XYZ file of C-alpha atoms in Angstrom:
331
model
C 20.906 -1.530 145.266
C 17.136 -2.133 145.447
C 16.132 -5.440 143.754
C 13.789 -5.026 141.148
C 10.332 -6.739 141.117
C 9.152 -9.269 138.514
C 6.015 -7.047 137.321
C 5.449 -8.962 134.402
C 1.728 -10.561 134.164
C 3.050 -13.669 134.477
C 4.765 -13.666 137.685
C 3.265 -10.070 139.574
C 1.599 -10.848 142.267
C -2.145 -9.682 142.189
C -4.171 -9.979 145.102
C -7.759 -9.880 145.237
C -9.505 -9.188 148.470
C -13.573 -9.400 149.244
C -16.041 -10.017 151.794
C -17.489 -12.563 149.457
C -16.347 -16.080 147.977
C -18.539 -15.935 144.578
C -17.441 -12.312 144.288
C -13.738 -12.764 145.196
C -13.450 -16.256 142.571
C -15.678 -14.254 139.986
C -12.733 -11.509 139.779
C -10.082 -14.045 140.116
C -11.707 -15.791 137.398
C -11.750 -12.767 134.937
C -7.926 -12.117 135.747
C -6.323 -15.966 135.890
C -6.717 -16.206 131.872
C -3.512 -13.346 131.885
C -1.749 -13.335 135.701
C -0.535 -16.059 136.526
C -0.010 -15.265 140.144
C -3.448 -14.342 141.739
C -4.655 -14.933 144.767
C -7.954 -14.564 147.042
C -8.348 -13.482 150.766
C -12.065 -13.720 152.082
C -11.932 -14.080 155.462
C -11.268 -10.698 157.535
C -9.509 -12.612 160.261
C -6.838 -13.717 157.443
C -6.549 -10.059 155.797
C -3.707 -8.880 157.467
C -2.029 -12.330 156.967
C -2.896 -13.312 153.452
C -1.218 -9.383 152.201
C 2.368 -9.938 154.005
C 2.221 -14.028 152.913
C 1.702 -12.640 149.147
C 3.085 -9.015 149.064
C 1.090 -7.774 145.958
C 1.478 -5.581 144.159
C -1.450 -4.947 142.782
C -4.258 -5.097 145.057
C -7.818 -5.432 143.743
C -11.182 -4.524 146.388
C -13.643 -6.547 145.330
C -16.186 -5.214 148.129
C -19.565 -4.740 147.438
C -19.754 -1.641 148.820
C -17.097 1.540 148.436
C -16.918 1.685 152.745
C -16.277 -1.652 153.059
C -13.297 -1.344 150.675
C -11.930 1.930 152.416
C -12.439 0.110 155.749
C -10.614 -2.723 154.606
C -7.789 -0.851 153.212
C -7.374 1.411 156.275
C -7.818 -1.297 158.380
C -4.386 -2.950 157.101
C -2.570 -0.077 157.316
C -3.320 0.180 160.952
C -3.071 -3.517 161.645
C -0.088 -4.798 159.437
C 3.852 -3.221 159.438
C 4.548 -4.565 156.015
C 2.068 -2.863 153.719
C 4.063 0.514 154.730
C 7.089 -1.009 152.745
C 5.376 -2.981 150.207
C 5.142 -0.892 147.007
C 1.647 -2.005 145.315
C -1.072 -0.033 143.206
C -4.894 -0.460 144.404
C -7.697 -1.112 142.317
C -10.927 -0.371 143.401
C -14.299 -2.215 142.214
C -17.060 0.220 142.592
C -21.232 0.462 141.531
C -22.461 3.230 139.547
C -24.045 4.871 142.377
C -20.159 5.615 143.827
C -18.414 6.523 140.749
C -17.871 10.399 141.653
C -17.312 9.013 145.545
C -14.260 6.701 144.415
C -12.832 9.004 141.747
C -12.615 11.610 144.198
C -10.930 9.383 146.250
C -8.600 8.019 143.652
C -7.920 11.816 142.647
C -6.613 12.366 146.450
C -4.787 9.496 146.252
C -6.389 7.035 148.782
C -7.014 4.451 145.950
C -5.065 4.405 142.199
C -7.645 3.253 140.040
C -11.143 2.117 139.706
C -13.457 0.039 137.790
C -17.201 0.422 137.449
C -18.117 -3.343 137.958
C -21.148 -4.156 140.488
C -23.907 -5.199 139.874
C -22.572 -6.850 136.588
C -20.341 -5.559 134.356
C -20.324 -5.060 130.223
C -16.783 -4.405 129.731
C -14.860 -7.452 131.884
C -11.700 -6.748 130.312
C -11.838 -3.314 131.733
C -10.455 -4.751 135.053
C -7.707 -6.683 133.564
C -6.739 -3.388 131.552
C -6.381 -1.582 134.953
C -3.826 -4.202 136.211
C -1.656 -3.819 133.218
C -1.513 -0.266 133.618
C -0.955 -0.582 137.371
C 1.864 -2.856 136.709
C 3.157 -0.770 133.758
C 3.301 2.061 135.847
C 4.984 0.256 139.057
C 7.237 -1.084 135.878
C 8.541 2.496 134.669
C 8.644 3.918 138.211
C 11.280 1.636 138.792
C 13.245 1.724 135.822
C 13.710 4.931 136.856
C 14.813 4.627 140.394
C 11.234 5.738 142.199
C 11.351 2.702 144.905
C 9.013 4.979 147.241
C 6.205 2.662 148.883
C 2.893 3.721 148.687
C 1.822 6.579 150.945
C -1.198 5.808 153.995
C -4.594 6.854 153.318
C -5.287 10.185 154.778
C -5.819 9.636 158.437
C -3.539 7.000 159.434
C -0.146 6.707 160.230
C 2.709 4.544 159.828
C 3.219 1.781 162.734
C 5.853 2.705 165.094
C 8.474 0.433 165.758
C 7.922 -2.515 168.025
C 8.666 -2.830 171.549
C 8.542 -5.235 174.407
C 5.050 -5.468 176.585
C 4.849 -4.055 179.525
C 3.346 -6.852 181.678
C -0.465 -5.671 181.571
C -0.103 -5.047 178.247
C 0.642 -8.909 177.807
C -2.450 -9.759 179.375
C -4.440 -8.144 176.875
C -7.080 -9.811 175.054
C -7.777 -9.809 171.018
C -10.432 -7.411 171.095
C -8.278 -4.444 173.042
C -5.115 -5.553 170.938
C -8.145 -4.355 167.689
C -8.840 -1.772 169.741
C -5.417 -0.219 170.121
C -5.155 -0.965 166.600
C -7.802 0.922 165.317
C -6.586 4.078 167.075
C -8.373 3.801 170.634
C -5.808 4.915 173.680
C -3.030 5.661 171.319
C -1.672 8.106 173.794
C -1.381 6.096 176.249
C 0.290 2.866 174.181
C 2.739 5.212 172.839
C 3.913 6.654 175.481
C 7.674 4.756 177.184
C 6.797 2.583 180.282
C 8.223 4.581 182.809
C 6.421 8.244 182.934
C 6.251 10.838 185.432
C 3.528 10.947 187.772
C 2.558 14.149 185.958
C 1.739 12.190 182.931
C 0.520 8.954 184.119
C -2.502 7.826 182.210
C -5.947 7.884 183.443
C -7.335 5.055 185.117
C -11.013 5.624 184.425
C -11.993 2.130 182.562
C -12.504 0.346 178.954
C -15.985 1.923 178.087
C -18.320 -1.487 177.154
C -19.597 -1.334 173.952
C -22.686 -3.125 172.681
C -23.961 -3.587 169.217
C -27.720 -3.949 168.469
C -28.825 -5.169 165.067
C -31.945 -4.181 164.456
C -34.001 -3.179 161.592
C -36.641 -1.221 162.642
C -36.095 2.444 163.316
C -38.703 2.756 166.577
C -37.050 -0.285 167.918
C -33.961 0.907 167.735
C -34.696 3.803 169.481
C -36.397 1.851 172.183
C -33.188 -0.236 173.208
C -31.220 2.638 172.975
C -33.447 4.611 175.267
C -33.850 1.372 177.775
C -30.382 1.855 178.199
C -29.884 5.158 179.134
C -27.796 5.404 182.629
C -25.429 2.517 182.191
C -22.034 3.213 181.086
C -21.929 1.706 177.552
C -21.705 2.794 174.144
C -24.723 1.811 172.228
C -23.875 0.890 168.387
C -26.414 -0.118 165.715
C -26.306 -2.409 162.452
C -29.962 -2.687 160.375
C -28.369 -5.674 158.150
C -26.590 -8.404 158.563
C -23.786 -7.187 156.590
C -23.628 -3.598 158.872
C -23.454 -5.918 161.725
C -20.380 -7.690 160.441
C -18.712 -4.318 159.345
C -19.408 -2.943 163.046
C -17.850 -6.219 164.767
C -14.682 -5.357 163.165
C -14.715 -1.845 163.582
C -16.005 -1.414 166.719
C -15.248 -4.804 168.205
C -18.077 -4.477 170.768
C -18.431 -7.233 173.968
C -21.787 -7.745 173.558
C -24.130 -7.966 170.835
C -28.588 -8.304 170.489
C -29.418 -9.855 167.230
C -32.744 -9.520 165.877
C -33.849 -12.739 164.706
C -35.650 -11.121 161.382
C -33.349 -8.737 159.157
C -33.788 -7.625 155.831
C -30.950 -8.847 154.222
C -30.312 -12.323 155.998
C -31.638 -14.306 159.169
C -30.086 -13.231 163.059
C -28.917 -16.910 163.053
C -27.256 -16.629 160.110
C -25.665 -13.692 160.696
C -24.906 -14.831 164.684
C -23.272 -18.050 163.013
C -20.946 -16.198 160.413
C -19.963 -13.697 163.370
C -18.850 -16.932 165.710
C -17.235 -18.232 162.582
C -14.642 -15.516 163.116
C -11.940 -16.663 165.372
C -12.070 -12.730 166.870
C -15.331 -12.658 168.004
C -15.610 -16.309 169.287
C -16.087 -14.792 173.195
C -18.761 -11.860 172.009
C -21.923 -13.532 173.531
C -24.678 -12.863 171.261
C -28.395 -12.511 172.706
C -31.036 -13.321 169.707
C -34.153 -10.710 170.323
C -37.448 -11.974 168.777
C -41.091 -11.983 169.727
C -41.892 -15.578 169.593
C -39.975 -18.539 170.832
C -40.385 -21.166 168.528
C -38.199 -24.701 169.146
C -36.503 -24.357 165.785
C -35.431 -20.943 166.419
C -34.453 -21.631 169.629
C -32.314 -24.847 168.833
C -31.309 -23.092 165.120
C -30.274 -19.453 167.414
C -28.086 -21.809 169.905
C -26.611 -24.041 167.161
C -25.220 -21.052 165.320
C -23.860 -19.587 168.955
C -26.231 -17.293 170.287
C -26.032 -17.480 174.429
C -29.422 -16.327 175.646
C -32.647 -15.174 174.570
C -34.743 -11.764 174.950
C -38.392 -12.173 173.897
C -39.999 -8.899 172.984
C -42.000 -6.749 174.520
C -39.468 -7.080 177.454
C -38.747 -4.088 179.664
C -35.593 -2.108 181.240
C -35.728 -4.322 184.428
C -34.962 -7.975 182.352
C -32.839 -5.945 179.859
C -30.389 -4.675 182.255
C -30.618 -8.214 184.313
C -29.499 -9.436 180.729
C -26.626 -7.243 180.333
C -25.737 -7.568 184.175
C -25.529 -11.398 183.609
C -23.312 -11.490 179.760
C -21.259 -8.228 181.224
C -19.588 -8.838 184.302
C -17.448 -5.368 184.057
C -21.245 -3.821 183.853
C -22.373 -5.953 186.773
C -19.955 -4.099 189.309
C -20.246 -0.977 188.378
C-alpha cells in the first residue's frame, strides 16, 4: 500500500526555486509565516540536487521571466530521474505582460497554477492561497487512491533506465553529459552498445558552439558574418541574463563578452558564469574598444582568458578562436 504524504502546511514540503536570492527569500518570506517546511534553491548547478534532497511537493517558480521558469522546469525533467515519481503541484510566478502566456500553459497542463506577482504584488496572500489549494488538492487525490505522479511537460520524456558506460562514454566531459541531457544525440545514446554495422552511428564530430553577448544589433551581425566558413554554431545573448540562460541551454565552449551590456557589466556577468562549477573550463574572451588597466585587471579577475579590442578583423578573430578552440584549430 502506497504511504501517504504529510500534506499538511506544517510539514509539506514547499520548494521555491529562482534565479535570484532577494527574489527566492522574498517568496520564502511571504510563505514561512504558514509552511513550516520551505526551502530555496538559487543556484542552477544545485537544481537538480536541491528537488530530489527535498522532494516537494509543491514547487513554486519564482523566475523573473515565464521562459526561464519553463526552462527550468523542463530542464529537471530531462536532467533528474526522481521528479518522474515525485507527485508535486507547480506554481508559477508570472508579470502581467504573461498572464494569457502562463494560463494557457497551465490550461494544457505544463504548470498547475499561477500567480500574478512581478514586479510587486497587491495581494501577497494570493500565493500562499495557491499552496493550500495545491496541497488540498494533492490531499483529496490521495484519499482517494489517485497516487499518479505528475505527467512531463509536452516535449520531454521520461528518463530511461540506467545502464553501464560504454568506455568513451566514461570519458565524457560535463558539458556533453548537458548535452545528451538536453536531447542532443539521443539516438545514438539510446541505442545498446553492440549494433550492426548497418546502424553504427555517424562519426562526423561534436559541432563547436560559441556564444556572443552582444548588445548591439549591427555588431552582432558583424561577428556572425566574420565567422562564416568555420564549422561552429554561432549563438547570441543581448543581456547578461540571456547569456546565463544560453550557457545552460546551449552549453557552448566558447564565449565573447561584450564588456558594456544593458542590463549588467561583461565582467560581471563573465564572473557569475565562472561562478558556476559547469562552465568553469568555457574560456571567455571580453570584446571592448578600449583597454583600460582596470578593465583589463577587473575582466581577468572575474575569469575572462583573453582580450579582443574592437575594430578587429576576420584574420585576429579566427587566430582567437584557433588559439581557445583546439578542435577548431585542426580542422
Amino acid at each position: 500500500m502506497t504511504e501517504l504524504n504529510d500534506l499538511t502546511p506544517k510539514r509539506a514540503a514547499i520548494l521555491v526555486a529562482s534565479q535570484s536570492v532577494a527574489d527566492a527569500e522574498l517568496v520564502g518570506k511571504l510563505l514561512q509565516d504558514e509552511f513550516h517546511n520551505v526551502r530555496l534553491s538559487t543556484k542552477p548547478e544545485f537544481a537538480v540536487e536541491d528537488f530530489e534532497q527535498h522532494r516537494p511537493s509543491v514547487l513554486v517558480l519564482a523566475f523573473d521571466t515565464l521562459e526561464a521558469a519553463q526552462r527550468y522546469y523542463i530542464g529537471l525533467y530531462r536532467l533528474s530521474t526522481v521528479v518522474h515519481e515525485t507527485r508535486h503541484r507547480v506554481v508559477v510566478l508570472c508579470n502581467k505582460h504573461d498572464v494569457w502566456t502562463v494560463y494557457d500553459l497551465c490550461s494544457l497542463g505544463h504548470f498547475d497554477d499561477y500567480v500574478l506577482f512581478w514586479p510587486a504584488t497587491n495581494d501577497a496572500p494570493r500565493i500562499r492561497m495557491s499552496v493550500h489549494q495545491a496541497l488540498r488538492i494533492m490531499t483529496a487525490k490521495e484519499q482517494a487512491g489517485d497516487f499518479t505522479p505528475r505527467a512531463a511537460p509536452a516535449g520531454v520524456s521520461a528518463p530511461k533506465p540506467p545502464r553501464a558506460a560504454a568506455p568513451a562514454e566514461a570519458e565524457t566531459d560535463t558539458v556533453r553529459l548537458g548535452r545528451q541531457a538536453s536531447g542532443e544525440q539521443a539516438e545514438v545514446h539510446a541505442s545498446p552498445a553492440r549494433q550492426p554495422a548497418a546502424k553504427a552511428p555517424s562519426a562526423a564530430p561534436q559541432r563547436l558552439a560559441v556564444l556572443v553577448v552582444e548588445d548591439d544589433d549591427f555588431q552582432q551581425k558583424l561577428i556572425g558574418r566574420l565567422m562564416n566558413g568555420l564549422e561552429i554554431d554561432v549563438l547570441f545573448a543581448g543581456t547578461g541574463a540571456q547569456a546565463l540562460e544560453q550557457m545552460w541551454e546551449h552549453k557552448p565552449d566558447l564565449v565573447l563578452m561584450d564588456v558594456g551590456l544593458p542590463d549588467t557589466s561583461g565582467v560581471e556577468a563573465t564572473r557569475k558564469i565562472k561562478s558556476i562549477g559547469q562552465f568553469g573550463h568555457v574560456p571567455i574572451l571580453m570584446v571592448t574598444g578600449h583597454s583600460e588597466r582596470n578593465i583589463v585587471v577587473d575582466s581577468l579577475k572575474a575569469g575572462a582568458a583573453d582580450f579582443l579590442v574592437k575594430p578587429f578583423d576576420k584574420n585576429t578573430l579566427h587566430e582567437k578562436l584557433r588559439q581557445f578552440l583546439p578542435a577548431l584549430a585542426l580542422s
